Structure formats: structure tokens, C-alpha cells
XYZ file of C-alpha atoms in Angstrom:
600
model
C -48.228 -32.175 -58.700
C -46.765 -31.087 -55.496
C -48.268 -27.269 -56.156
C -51.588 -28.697 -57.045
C -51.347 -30.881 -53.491
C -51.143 -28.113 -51.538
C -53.768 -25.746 -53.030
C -56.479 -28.762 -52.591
C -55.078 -29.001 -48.740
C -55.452 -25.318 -48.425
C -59.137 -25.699 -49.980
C -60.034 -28.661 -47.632
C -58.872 -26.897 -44.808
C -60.715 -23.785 -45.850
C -64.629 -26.152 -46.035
C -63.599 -27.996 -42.813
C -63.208 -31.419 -44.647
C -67.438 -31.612 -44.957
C -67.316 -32.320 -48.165
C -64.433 -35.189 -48.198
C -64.707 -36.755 -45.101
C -67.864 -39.223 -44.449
C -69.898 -38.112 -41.981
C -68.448 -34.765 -40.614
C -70.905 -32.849 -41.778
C -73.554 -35.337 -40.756
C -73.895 -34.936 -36.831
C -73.388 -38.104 -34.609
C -75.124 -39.277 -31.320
C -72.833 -36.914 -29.575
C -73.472 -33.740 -31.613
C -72.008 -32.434 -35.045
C -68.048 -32.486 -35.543
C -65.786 -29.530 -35.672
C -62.337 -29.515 -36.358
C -60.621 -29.743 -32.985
C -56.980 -29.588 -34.910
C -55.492 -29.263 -38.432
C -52.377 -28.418 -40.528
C -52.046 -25.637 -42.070
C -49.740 -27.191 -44.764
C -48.906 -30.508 -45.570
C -46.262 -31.968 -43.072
C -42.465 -30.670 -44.668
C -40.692 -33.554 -46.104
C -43.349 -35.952 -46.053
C -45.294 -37.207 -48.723
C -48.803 -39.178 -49.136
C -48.658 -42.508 -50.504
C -51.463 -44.183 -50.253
C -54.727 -44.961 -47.975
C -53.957 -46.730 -44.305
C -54.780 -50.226 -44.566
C -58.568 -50.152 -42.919
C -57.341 -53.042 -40.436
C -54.349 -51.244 -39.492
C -54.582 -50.590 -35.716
C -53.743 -47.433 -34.227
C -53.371 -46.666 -30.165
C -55.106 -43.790 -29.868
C -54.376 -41.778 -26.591
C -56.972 -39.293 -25.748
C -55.772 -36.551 -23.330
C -58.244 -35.373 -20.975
C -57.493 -32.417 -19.639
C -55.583 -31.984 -15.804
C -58.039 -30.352 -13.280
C -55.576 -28.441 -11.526
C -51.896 -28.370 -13.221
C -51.511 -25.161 -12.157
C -51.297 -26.648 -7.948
C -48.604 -28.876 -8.968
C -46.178 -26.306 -11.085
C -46.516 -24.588 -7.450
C -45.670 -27.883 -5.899
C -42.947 -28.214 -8.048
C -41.409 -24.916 -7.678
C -41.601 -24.828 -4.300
C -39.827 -28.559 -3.569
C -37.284 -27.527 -5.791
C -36.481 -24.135 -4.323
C -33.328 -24.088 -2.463
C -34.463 -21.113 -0.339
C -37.743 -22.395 0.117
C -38.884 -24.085 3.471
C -40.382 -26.878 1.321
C -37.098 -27.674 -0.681
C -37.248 -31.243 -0.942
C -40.367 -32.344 0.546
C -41.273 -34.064 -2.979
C -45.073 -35.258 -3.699
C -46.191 -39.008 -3.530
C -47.022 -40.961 -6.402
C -51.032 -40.483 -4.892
C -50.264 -36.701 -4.467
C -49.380 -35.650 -7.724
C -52.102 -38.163 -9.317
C -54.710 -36.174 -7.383
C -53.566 -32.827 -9.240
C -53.523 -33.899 -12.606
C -56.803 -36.311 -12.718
C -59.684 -34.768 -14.848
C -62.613 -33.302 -13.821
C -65.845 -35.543 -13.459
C -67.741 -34.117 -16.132
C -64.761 -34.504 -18.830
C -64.107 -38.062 -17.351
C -68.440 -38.809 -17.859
C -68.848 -37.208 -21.400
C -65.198 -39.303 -23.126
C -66.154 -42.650 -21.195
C -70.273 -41.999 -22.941
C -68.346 -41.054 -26.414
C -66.116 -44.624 -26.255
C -68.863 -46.392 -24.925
C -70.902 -45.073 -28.017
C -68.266 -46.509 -30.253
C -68.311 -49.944 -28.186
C -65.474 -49.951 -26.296
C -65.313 -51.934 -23.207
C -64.186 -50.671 -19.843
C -61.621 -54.005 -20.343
C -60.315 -52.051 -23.492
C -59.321 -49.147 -21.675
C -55.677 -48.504 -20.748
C -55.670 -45.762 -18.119
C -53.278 -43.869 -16.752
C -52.616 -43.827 -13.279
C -54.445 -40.432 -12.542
C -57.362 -41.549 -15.397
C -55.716 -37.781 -17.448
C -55.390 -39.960 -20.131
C -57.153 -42.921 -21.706
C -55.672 -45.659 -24.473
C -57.753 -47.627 -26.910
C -56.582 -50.021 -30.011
C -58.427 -49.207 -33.395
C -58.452 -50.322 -36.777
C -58.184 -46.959 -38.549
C -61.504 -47.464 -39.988
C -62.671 -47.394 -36.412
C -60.771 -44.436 -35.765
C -61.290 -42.138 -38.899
C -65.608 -42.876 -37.973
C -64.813 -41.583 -33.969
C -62.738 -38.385 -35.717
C -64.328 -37.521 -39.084
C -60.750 -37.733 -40.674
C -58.831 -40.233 -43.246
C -55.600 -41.291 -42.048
C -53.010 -42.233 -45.479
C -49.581 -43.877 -45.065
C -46.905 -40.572 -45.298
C -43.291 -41.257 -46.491
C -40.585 -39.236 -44.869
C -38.733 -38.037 -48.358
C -35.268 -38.201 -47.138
C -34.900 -41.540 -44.887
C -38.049 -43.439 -45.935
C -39.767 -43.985 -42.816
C -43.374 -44.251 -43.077
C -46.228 -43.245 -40.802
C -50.005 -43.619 -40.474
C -51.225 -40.185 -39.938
C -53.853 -37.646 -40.715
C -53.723 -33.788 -41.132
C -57.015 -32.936 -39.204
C -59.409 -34.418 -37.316
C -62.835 -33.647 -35.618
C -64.886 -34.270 -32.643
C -68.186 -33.598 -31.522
C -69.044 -29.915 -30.375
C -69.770 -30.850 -27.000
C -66.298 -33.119 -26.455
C -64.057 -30.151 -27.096
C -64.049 -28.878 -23.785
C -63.323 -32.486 -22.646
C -60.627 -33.468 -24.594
C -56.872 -31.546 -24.592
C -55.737 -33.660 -27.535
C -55.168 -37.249 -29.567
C -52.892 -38.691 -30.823
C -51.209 -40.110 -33.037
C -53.159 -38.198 -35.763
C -50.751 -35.029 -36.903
C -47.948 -35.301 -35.303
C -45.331 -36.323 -37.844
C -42.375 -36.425 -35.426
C -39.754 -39.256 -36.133
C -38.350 -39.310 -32.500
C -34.672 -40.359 -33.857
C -31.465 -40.572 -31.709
C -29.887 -37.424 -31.547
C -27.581 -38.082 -34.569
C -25.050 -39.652 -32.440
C -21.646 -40.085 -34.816
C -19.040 -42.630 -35.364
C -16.273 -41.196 -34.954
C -12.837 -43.178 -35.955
C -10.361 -42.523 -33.237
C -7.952 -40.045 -35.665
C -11.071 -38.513 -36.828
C -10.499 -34.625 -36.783
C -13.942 -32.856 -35.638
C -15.156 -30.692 -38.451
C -14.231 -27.386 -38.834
C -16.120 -25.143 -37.389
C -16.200 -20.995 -36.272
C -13.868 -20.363 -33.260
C -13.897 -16.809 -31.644
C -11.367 -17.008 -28.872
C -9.977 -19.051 -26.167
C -11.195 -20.342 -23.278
C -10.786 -18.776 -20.305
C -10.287 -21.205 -17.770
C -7.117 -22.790 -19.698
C -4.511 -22.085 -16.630
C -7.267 -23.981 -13.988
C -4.349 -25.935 -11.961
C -6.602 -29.225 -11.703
C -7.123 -29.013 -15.460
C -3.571 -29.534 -16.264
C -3.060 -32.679 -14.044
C -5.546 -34.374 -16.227
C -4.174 -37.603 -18.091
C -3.220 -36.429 -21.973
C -4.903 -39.506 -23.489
C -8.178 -37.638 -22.515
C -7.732 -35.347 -25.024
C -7.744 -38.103 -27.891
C -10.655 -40.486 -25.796
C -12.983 -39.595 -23.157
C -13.455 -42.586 -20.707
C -15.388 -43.427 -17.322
C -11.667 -42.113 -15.743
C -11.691 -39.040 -18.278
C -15.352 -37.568 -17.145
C -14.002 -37.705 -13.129
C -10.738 -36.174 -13.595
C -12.395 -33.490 -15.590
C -15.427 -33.213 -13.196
C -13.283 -33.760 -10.609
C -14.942 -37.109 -9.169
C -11.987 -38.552 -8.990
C -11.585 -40.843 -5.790
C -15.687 -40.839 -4.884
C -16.874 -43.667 -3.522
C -20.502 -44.229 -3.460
C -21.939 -44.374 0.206
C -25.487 -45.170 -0.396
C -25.876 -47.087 -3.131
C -28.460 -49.181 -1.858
C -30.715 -46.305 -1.782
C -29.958 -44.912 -5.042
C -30.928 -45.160 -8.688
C -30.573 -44.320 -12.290
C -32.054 -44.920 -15.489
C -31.558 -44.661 -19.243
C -34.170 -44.531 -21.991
C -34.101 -46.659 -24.873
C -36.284 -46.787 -28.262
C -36.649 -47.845 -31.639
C -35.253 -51.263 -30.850
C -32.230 -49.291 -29.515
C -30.900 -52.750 -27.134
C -27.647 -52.425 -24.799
C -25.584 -55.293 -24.957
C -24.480 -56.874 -21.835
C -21.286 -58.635 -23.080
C -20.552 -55.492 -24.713
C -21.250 -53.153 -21.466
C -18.555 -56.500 -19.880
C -15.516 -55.278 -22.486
C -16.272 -51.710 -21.326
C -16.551 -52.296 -17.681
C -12.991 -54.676 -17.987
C -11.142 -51.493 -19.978
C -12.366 -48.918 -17.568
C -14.228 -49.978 -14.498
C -12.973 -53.180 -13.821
C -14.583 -53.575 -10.413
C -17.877 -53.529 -12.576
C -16.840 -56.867 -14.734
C -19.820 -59.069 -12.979
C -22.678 -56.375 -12.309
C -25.592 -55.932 -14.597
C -28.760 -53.622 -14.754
C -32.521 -54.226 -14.758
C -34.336 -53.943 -17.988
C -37.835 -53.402 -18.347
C -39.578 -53.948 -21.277
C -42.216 -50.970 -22.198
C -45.381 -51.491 -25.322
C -43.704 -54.394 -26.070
C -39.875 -53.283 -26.155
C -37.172 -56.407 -26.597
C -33.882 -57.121 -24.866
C -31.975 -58.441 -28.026
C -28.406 -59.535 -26.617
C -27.515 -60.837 -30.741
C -24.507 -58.548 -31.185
C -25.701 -57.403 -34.208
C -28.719 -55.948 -32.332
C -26.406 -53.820 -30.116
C -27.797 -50.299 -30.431
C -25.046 -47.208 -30.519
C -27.052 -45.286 -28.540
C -27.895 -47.308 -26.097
C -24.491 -48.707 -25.385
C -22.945 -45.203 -25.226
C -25.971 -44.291 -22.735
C -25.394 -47.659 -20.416
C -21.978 -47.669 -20.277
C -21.192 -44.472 -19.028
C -24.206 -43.496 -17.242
C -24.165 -46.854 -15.052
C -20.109 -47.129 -15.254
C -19.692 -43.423 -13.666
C -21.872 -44.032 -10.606
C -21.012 -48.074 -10.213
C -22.127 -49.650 -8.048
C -25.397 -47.624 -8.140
C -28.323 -49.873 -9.613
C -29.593 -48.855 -13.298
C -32.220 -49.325 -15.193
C -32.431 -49.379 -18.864
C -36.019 -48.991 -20.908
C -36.606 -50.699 -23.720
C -39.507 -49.615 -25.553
C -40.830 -51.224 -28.847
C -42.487 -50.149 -32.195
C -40.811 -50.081 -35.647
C -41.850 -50.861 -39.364
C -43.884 -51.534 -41.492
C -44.773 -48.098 -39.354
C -42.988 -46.293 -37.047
C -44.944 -46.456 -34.062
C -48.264 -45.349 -33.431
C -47.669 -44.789 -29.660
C -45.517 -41.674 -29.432
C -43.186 -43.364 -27.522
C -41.842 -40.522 -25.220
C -45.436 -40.826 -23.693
C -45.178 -44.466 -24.087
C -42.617 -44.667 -21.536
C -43.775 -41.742 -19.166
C -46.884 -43.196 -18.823
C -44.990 -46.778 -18.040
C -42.861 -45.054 -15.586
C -45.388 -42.627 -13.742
C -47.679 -45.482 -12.854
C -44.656 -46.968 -10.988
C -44.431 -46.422 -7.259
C -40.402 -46.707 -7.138
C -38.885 -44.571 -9.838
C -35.162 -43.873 -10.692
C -34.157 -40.620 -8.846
C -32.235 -39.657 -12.620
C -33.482 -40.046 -15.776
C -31.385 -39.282 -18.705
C -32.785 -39.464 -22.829
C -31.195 -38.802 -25.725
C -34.062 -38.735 -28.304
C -35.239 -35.859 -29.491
C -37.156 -33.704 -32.640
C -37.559 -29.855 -33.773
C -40.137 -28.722 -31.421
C -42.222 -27.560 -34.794
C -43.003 -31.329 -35.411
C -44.951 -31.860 -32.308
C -48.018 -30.274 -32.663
C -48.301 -27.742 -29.080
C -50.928 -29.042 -27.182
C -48.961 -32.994 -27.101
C -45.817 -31.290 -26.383
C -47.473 -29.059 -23.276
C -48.870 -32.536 -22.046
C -45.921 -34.539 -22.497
C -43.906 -31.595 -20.985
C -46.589 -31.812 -17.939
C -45.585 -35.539 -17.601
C -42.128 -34.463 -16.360
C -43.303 -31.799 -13.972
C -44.932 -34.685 -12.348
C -42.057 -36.845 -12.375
C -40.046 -33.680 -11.489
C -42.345 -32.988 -8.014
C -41.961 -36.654 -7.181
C -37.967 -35.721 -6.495
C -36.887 -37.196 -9.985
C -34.471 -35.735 -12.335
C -34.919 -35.367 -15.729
C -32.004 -34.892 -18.575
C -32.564 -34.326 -21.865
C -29.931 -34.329 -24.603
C -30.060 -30.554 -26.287
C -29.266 -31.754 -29.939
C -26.872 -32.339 -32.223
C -27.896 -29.513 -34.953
C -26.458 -26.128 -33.521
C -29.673 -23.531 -33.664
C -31.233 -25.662 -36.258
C -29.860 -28.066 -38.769
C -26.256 -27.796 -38.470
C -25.595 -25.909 -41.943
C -24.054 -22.203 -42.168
C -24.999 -22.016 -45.764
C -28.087 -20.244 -46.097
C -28.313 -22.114 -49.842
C -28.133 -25.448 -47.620
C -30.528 -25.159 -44.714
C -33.185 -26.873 -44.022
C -35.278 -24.530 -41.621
C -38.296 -23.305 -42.249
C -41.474 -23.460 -40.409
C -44.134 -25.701 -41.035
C -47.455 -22.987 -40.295
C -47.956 -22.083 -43.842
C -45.588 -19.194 -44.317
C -42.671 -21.248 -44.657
C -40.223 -18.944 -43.754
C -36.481 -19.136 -42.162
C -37.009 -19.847 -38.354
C -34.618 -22.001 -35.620
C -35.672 -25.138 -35.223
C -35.515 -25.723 -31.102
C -34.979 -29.230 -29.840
C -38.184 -30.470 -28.135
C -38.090 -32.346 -25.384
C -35.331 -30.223 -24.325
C -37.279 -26.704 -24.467
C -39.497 -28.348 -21.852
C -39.149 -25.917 -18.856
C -39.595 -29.428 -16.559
C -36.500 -31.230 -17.498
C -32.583 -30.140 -17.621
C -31.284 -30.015 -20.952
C -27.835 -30.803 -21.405
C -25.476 -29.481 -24.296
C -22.420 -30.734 -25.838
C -18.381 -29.251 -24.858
C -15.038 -30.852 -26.932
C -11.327 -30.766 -25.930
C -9.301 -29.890 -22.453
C -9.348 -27.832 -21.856
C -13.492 -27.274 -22.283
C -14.845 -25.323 -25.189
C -18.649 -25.520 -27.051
C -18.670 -27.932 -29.124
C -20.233 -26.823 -32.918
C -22.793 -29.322 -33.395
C -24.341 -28.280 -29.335
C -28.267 -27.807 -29.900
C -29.791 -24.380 -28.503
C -31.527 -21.700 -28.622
C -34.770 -20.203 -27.733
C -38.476 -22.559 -27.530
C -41.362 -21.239 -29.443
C -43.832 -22.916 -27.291
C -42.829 -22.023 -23.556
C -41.822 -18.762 -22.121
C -38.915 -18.331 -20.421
C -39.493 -19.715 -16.674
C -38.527 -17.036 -13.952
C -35.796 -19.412 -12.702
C -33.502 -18.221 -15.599
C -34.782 -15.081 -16.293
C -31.811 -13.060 -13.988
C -28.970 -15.201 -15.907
C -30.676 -15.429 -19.910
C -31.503 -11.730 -19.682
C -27.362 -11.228 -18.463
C -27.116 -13.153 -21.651
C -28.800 -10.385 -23.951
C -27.196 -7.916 -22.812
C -24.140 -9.049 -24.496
C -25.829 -9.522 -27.908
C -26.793 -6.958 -30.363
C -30.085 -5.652 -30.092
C -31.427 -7.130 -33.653
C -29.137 -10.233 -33.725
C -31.467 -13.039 -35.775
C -34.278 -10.630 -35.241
C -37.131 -12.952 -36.304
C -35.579 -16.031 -36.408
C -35.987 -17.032 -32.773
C -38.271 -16.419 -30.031
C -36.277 -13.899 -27.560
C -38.846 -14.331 -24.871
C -38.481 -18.182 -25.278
C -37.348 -20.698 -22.389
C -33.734 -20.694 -23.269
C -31.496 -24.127 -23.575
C -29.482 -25.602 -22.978
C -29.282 -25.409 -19.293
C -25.791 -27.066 -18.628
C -23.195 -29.086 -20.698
C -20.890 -31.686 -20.707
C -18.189 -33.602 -22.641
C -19.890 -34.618 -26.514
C -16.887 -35.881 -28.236
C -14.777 -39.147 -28.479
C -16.237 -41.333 -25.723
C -15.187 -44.310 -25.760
C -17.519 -46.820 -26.358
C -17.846 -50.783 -26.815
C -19.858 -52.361 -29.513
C -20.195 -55.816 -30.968
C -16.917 -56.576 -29.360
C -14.662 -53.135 -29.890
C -13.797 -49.899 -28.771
C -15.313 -46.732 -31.237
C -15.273 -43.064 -30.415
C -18.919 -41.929 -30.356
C -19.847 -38.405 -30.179
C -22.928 -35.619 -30.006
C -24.988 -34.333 -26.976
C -26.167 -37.874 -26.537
C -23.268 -38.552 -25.110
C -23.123 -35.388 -22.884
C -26.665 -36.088 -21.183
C -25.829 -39.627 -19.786
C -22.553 -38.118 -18.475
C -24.159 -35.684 -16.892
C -26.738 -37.860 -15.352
C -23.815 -39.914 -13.805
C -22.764 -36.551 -12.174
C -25.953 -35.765 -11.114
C -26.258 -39.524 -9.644
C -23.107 -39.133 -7.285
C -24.399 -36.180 -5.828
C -27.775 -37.804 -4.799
C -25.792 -40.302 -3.654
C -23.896 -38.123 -1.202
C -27.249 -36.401 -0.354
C -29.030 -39.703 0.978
C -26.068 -40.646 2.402
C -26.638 -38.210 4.882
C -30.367 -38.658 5.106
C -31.118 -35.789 3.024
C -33.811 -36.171 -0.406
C -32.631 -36.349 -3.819
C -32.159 -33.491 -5.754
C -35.121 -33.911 -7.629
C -35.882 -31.208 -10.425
C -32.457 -29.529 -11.136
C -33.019 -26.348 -12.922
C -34.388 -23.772 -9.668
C -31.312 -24.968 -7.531
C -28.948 -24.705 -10.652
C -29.574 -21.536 -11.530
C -30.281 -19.899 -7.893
C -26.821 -21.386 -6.320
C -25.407 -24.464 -8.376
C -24.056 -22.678 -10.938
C -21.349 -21.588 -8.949
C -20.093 -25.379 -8.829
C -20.340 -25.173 -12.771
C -17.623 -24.753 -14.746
C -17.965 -21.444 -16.851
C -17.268 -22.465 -21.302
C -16.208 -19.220 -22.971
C -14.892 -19.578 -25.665
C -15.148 -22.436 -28.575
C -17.212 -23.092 -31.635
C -20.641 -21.082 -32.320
C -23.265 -23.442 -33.171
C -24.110 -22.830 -36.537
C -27.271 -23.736 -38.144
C -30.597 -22.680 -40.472
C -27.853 -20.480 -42.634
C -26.205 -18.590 -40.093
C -23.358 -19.224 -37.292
C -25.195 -19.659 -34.238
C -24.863 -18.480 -31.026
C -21.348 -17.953 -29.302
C -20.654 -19.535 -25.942
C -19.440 -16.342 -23.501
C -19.384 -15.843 -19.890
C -22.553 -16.486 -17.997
C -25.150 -18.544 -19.007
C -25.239 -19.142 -22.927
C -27.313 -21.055 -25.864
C -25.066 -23.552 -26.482
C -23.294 -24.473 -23.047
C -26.096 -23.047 -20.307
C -24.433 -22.941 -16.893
C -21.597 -25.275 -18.085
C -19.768 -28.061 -17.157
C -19.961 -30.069 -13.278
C -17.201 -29.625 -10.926
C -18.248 -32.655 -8.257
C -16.535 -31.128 -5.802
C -17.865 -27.523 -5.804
C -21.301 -29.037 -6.326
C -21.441 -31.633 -3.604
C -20.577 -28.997 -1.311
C -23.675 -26.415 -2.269
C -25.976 -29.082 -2.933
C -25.030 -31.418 0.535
């Protein structure tokens, strides 16, 4: 059944759809369709089971595309260019939203189209630069406006549904007006990133090690309590990034903010229990949640989210008493949302004049699953953010270079363009070349940590502010290591690391050791945090988009992992973690210290 699926997809594809889609074929009022984007295989692990409800509504977004993108990456290079006489001098809110908005013909020819279709000016949700444009649909409505058929998809293995399509059309003359829409084949899930319960005498898995690490006789290192090595707390991260005795001078101008989704909700009295065990001056502050496409604020303890406890509590409980912000943003079944919710909350925070100077997420999905021209667009959402003097942190993953197996019989990787062949399977958003991606380190002293997403992104090419340190990386690799199954001219990630293993965490009442890279990314954040706060405490900007300064000067306030786990994954071991810049620690690990005295 399954072979005889594919060969009709492969046949539909090959007609264009004329012949089972209503009205393709047919012309409209705006010209005849033409497929503007289409699989070339039915989605991996997903299965059709049955038409969308016709009343089922769907947010479309329609992208239109950014008149001159290519002004703000300049923008954004040069503000965040240590040795550039612009370093800092980030773009308004009105400055960046003048770069991105669309021309005036793309803007006429979409608002004709929707007002052909009877939408409203009132049933528009803009964005704040008018780049891209919202409506609500029945999918009835929608499969008319894109000559498509949307069906309910099952995800084989956890039984999430969607409401998707494999290939939809638009008039000739609106492809030159329109980047993309969505959702209609993106089949990304968006999960957390596979953060772990870990009982407190849980061993770690075994993994590869190669050698030691190198930095083992580091003087500081050894005055570090010995109950860090069995549970990493607030007290735990600042001995080991040496932060111990800071005291935030400017908290009053400072910020940071966590992401929350999937009705992930952070639990006050619980964040209370951890602030009493480990930051005890803490006990009576709180944090401002904001509520984004309808996102809750459940405080029932048996609402409390993993993910976003282990994100609160040590992102706000490192850099106390600096405010936070938590993100709550809704969707869940009988569909997993229709909004892709990493836009969802983007476009929520970049029409916001005051915006957290860090952001850090822990969501991710293999870059595969979102089809390229969303990810470029969502990736150009963080540039913006980025040029406004915000940074953004993005957990790496928690599947090594893929899917976590070394068992070739066991993996899981193959690529979803119709040749379905072995490939890595990159973490997207962290192969964005606009946000810092954070990977995961275990023990004290530090070593990689085997479950640390990275690699090599298929989409973007490797930005010229690695290109000195990745290329020192090759040169210590074998010409034709994993020839083919990664993209060696790829923006490599991660770009720096941090602790992913036994943090402490508070939930429905108790203490549990949580662990992955979404546990690293908040840390870092916290890190990252301090030393804005020491920056504005001397009247100086925030550091804004990390990656130029980190890998021009800051990685000499990193601390170096050498030796560890590989990061196994799609059937092989991974990548090793070696001096210099690597695919599974970056840069490496803050020292506070060092940093704060580059950076300030």
C-alpha cells in the first residue's frame, strides 16, 4: 500500500496536480496556478489519514518578500563587529522595519489576491514591517486560494497529527510576490529538545571517549565544590564559569527572556522551592509572562512543564535580580498547531518596542523538516532581532550529528528529497547563521557531552565570521571523513557550550536531575546576561548578536573542551571535540571573568 502511495505521489507531482486538484488547471481572476512548492516524497514518518475537516481553520501566513535584506545583514555585521567603528550602534525597532518591508508592487498584487477571496483589511494580521500578512481560513477556503487538498497526517511514531498538504499553487503572476506560506508542507513537530529525566544515581550512557581533557590541572577548577560533580546548581554554573561573587549593577536596565511552547507552563511555586534551595535571596521575586496566539499560564502543578521549569529557574536564578520574561505560546491537539510557532512568537516579539536584550530557546527540529524558503525567513527574523542589540541562543540538540544511534542497522537518517539516502540531520534553528547555538559539556572537569547536537547546515553557508576557526577545524580531520554525509561548506554548530547534565531542577514540589542541551542554552544565556549587565553598567550597549565578537576576540575568555565523548549519530560516531573550535562544543565553555574583561 505504502509502495503504491508513493508511485501515485510521484505521478501527481509529475502532471502538476491538474488533474486532482479542482480548479488548478482552470485559471482564476488572477491568472492560471503553478506550483509555487511541492514534495518530492511523501513527508518520512508520516502517514495520510483522512481529508481535513472543510471547517477546520488554518492561519495562513503569507511571506512577502523583504525589499532590501541584504542592507540589514550589513547592518548587522557591522553593529556586531568588535573592530568596527559601528560596534554597538544597534538599529531601532523603525530602522530595521524599513529594511525588511516589501516592495509596493508585491504589497498591491497579495492585498488584490485576498481581497479577491473576500478578506477584509479587519482580517488582516500584519506584521510590524507589513513582510508578512496572517489570515484565518477554513481549509476549504484555503485549498480554493492554493489549488491544493490539505488531509490530516499522523506522525507514525508519537501520534501527533497535522493538517497539511504536499504542494500547493498560486497564480503565475503572484510568484514573484510571494516568498512562501505556510503552514502547508512543512511537517516539523517543533518538540523540546528531548530533555531527560535523569534520577540522581543515574549513570550517563556509555558513550565513545578518546582522551582526556586537557584543562584537568586548571587551579580554579579544583576549588570547585565536589557535590557539583553529582548536581549542577545556580552555585555549580558560577564556580565553574567563574561568576562566583558577581553582583548585578544594573539590573534595572537589564533583561532576559525564555521561550515557552506546546503548553510548556513554569510553575511559580515550583521556581519558589528552587529559588529557597539555591538562591534564597530570590524566595519573593517573580517574572512577567506574556501570553502569545493564545498561550496559558497554568500554575496546576500537574501542568508544570520540564522544560520550562529547567529554562526559568536557571536562566532567571543565575542573573537574579535581573527581570525575566517567560513566553507562553499556545496551540496543541486535536492538531498541533497551525501557526508555526517559532514565527508565532518572533512575530509577537518583533512588533514590541522593548525587547529582552537575551533570548534563549530550547525547541528545535532536523533542518530537513522545514522546507528552505520558511527556514531562510524565520532565520531573517533573528537577524532583525539580532541588529536591534538582542541576543539570540539556541539549544544545538540532543541527537549527536543526527539521531543519536551508532548502529548503522538503527538510524534513522535519511533525507527526505526523494533519494532517501544516509545524510546528518542538522538541528534547525540552530544552523541559523543569526543566532548562537549552544551545545551540551558533562563532568568537572568539562568534557563533550555524547548526546551534544552538531554538525554542518545544508541550507546556509558557512558565514565568514567562522571561517578562520571551522577551516582550523578541517585541517585536523581526514580529508574524506563522512564524505557525503554532511555539507563541508555548511555554517558549522554549535558555536559555544555549556554544562547539559544533572541540573537540578524543581517540579511539582521536588528536586530531579534534568539533562540535554536544553539545559546548556538557558545557562548560557544567564552568562551572557551578567555580562550585559556589566556592560550597561558602565553606559556601554548590550552585546547584541554574539557570534562576530565570539569568534574575532571572545573566544579567548572561552574555555577550550578537548577531549570527551564524540557525538554519535545516523550510524556512525560523530565528531570528536579537539582543540579549537569543534562540532560538538564550538568555542566552549564561559569563563565570566576572562569574558567581562574583553567584552567591557
Amino acid at each position: 500500500m505504502l509502495a503504491a502511495y508513493r508511485k501515485l505521489f510521484s505521478l501527481l507531482l509529475l502532471v502538476g496536480y491538474a488533474w486532482a486538484i479542482p480548479g488548478l488547471g482552470n485559471g482564476s481572476p488572477f491568472g492560471d496556478f503553478e506550483v509555487k512548492e511541492a514534495l518530492s516524497q511523501p513527508p518520512p514518518g508520516w502517514t495520510p489519514v483522512g481529508e481535513a475537516p472543510a471547517d477546520h481553520l488554518i492561519s495562513l501566513r503569507i511571506g512577502l518578500p523583504q525589499s532590501n535584506f541584504e542592507a540589514l545583514e550589513q547592518h548587522l555585521f557591522e553593529v556586531s563587529n568588535p573592530d568596527h567603528e559601528r560596534y554597538g550602534q544597534h538599529l531601532s525597532k523603525e530602522q530595521v522595519e524599513e529594511l525588511v518591508k516589501p516592495y509596493p508592487t508585491s504589497l498591491d498584487a497579495v492585498n488584490d489576491w485576498l481581497k479577491g477571496h473576500g478578506f477584509a483589511e479587519v482580517e488582516l494580521d500584519r506584521s510590524p514591517a507589513k513582510d508578512w500578512v496572517s489570515i484565518k481560513v477554513p481549509v476549504k477556503v484555503a485549498e480554493k486560494m492554493l489549488g491544493t487538498k490539505y488531509n490530516i497526517w499522523k506522525h507514525d511514531e508519537s501520534g501527533d497529527t497535522l493538517v497539511r498538504t504536499t504542494s500547493y499553487s498560486l497564480p503565475k503572476s503572484l510568484h514573484a510576490h510571494i516568498d512562501v506560506i505556510q503552514p502547508t508542507t512543512m511537517f516539523s513537530r517543533f518538540n523540546p529538545l528531548a530533555t531527560t529525566l535523569h534520577l540522581p544515581d543515574a549513570p550517563l550512557r556509555a558513550a565513545i571517549t578518546y582522551k582526556a581533557p586537557s584543562r584537568a590541572s586548571d587551579a580554579r577548577l579544583a576549588s570547585i565544590d565536589p557535590a557539583c560533580s553529582a548536581s549542577i546548581t545556580v552555585n555549580c554554573l558560577k564556580q565553574l564559569y567563574n561568576a562566583v561573587g558577581y553582583v548585578p549593577k544594573a539590573p534595572e536596565k537589564n533583561s532576559i527572556g525564555v521561550t515557552g511552547y506546546l503548553e510548556e507552563f513554569a510553575n511559580e511555586n515550583d521556581l519558589k522551592a528552587f529559588y529557597a534551595e539555591q538562591v534564597p535571596e530570590a524566595v519573593n521575586s517573580t517574572f512577567k509572562v506574556i501570553s502569545v496566539n493564545g498561550g496559558e499560564n497554568s500554575q496546576d502543578p500537574f501542568s508544570a512543564g520540564f522544560e520550562a521549569n529547567l529554562d526559568v529557574q536557571f536562566a532567571f536564578g543565575l542573573t537574579y535580580p535581573t527581570p525575566g520574561t517567560f513566553w507562553s505560546t499556545g496551540g496543541r491537539p486535536p492538531f498541533k498547531p497551525d501557526l508555526i510557532v517559532t514565527e508565532n512568537t518572533n512575530d509577537f516579539v518583533l512588533k514590541q518596542k522593548d525587547v529582552p536584550y537575551v533570548i534563549s530557546t530550547s525547541y528545535g527540529e532536523p533542518e530537513q523538516s522545514v522546507p528552505e524558503a520558511y527556514a531562510r525567513r524565520v532565520c531573517n527574523s533573528f537577524a532583525q532581532l539580532g541588529a536591534r542589540g538582542i541576543s539570540i541562543l539556541f539549544s544545538s540538540g540532543d541527537g549527536g550529528v543526527g539521531d543519536g544511534w551508532d548502529d548503522p542497522t538503527q538510524t534513522k537518517c535519511k533525507t527526505n528529497d526523494g533519494r532517501n539516502v544516509t545524510r546528518f540531520m542538522p538541528t534547525f534553528p540552530a544552523t541559523c547563521p543569526y543566532v548562537t547555538a549552544v551545545g551540551g559539556t558533562t563532568d568537572i572537569p568539562e568534557i563533550s557531552v555524547y548526546f551534544s547536537g552538531g554538525g554542518f547546515s545544508d541550507y546556509w553557508p558557512r558565514p565568514g565570521y567562522q571561517a578562520r576557526h571551522v577551516g582550523d577545524w578541517f585541517k585536523t580531520i581526514p580529508k574524506d571523513l563522512y564524505k557525503d554525509l554532511y555539507n563541508p561548506a555548511g555554517r558549522g554548530f554549535p558555536d559555544v557550550a555549556a554544562q547539559g547534565t544533572r541540573f537540578r531542577v524543581f517540579w511539582r514540589g521536588e528536586g530531579f536531575g534534568i539533562g540535554g542541551t536544553s539545559a546548556s542554552a538557558p545557562a548560557f544565556a544567564g552568562i551572557v546576561a551578567l555580562l550585559n549587565d556589566a556592560r550597561l553598567a558602565l553606559g556601554k550597549r548590550p552585546l547584541g548578536f554574539l557570534n562576530p565578537v565570539l569568534y574575532q576576540k571572545g573566544y579567548a575568555g572561552l574555555n577550550d573542551i578537548t577531549g570527551g565523548h564524540t557525538n554519535p549519530g545516523c550510524g556512525t560516531t560523530g565528531f570528536n571535540s579537539t582543540e579549537g573550535w569543534d562540532p560538538i562544543t564550538g568555542l566552549g565553555t564561559p569563563d565570566f571573568v576572562k569574558l567581562k574583561a574583553i567584552l567591557t
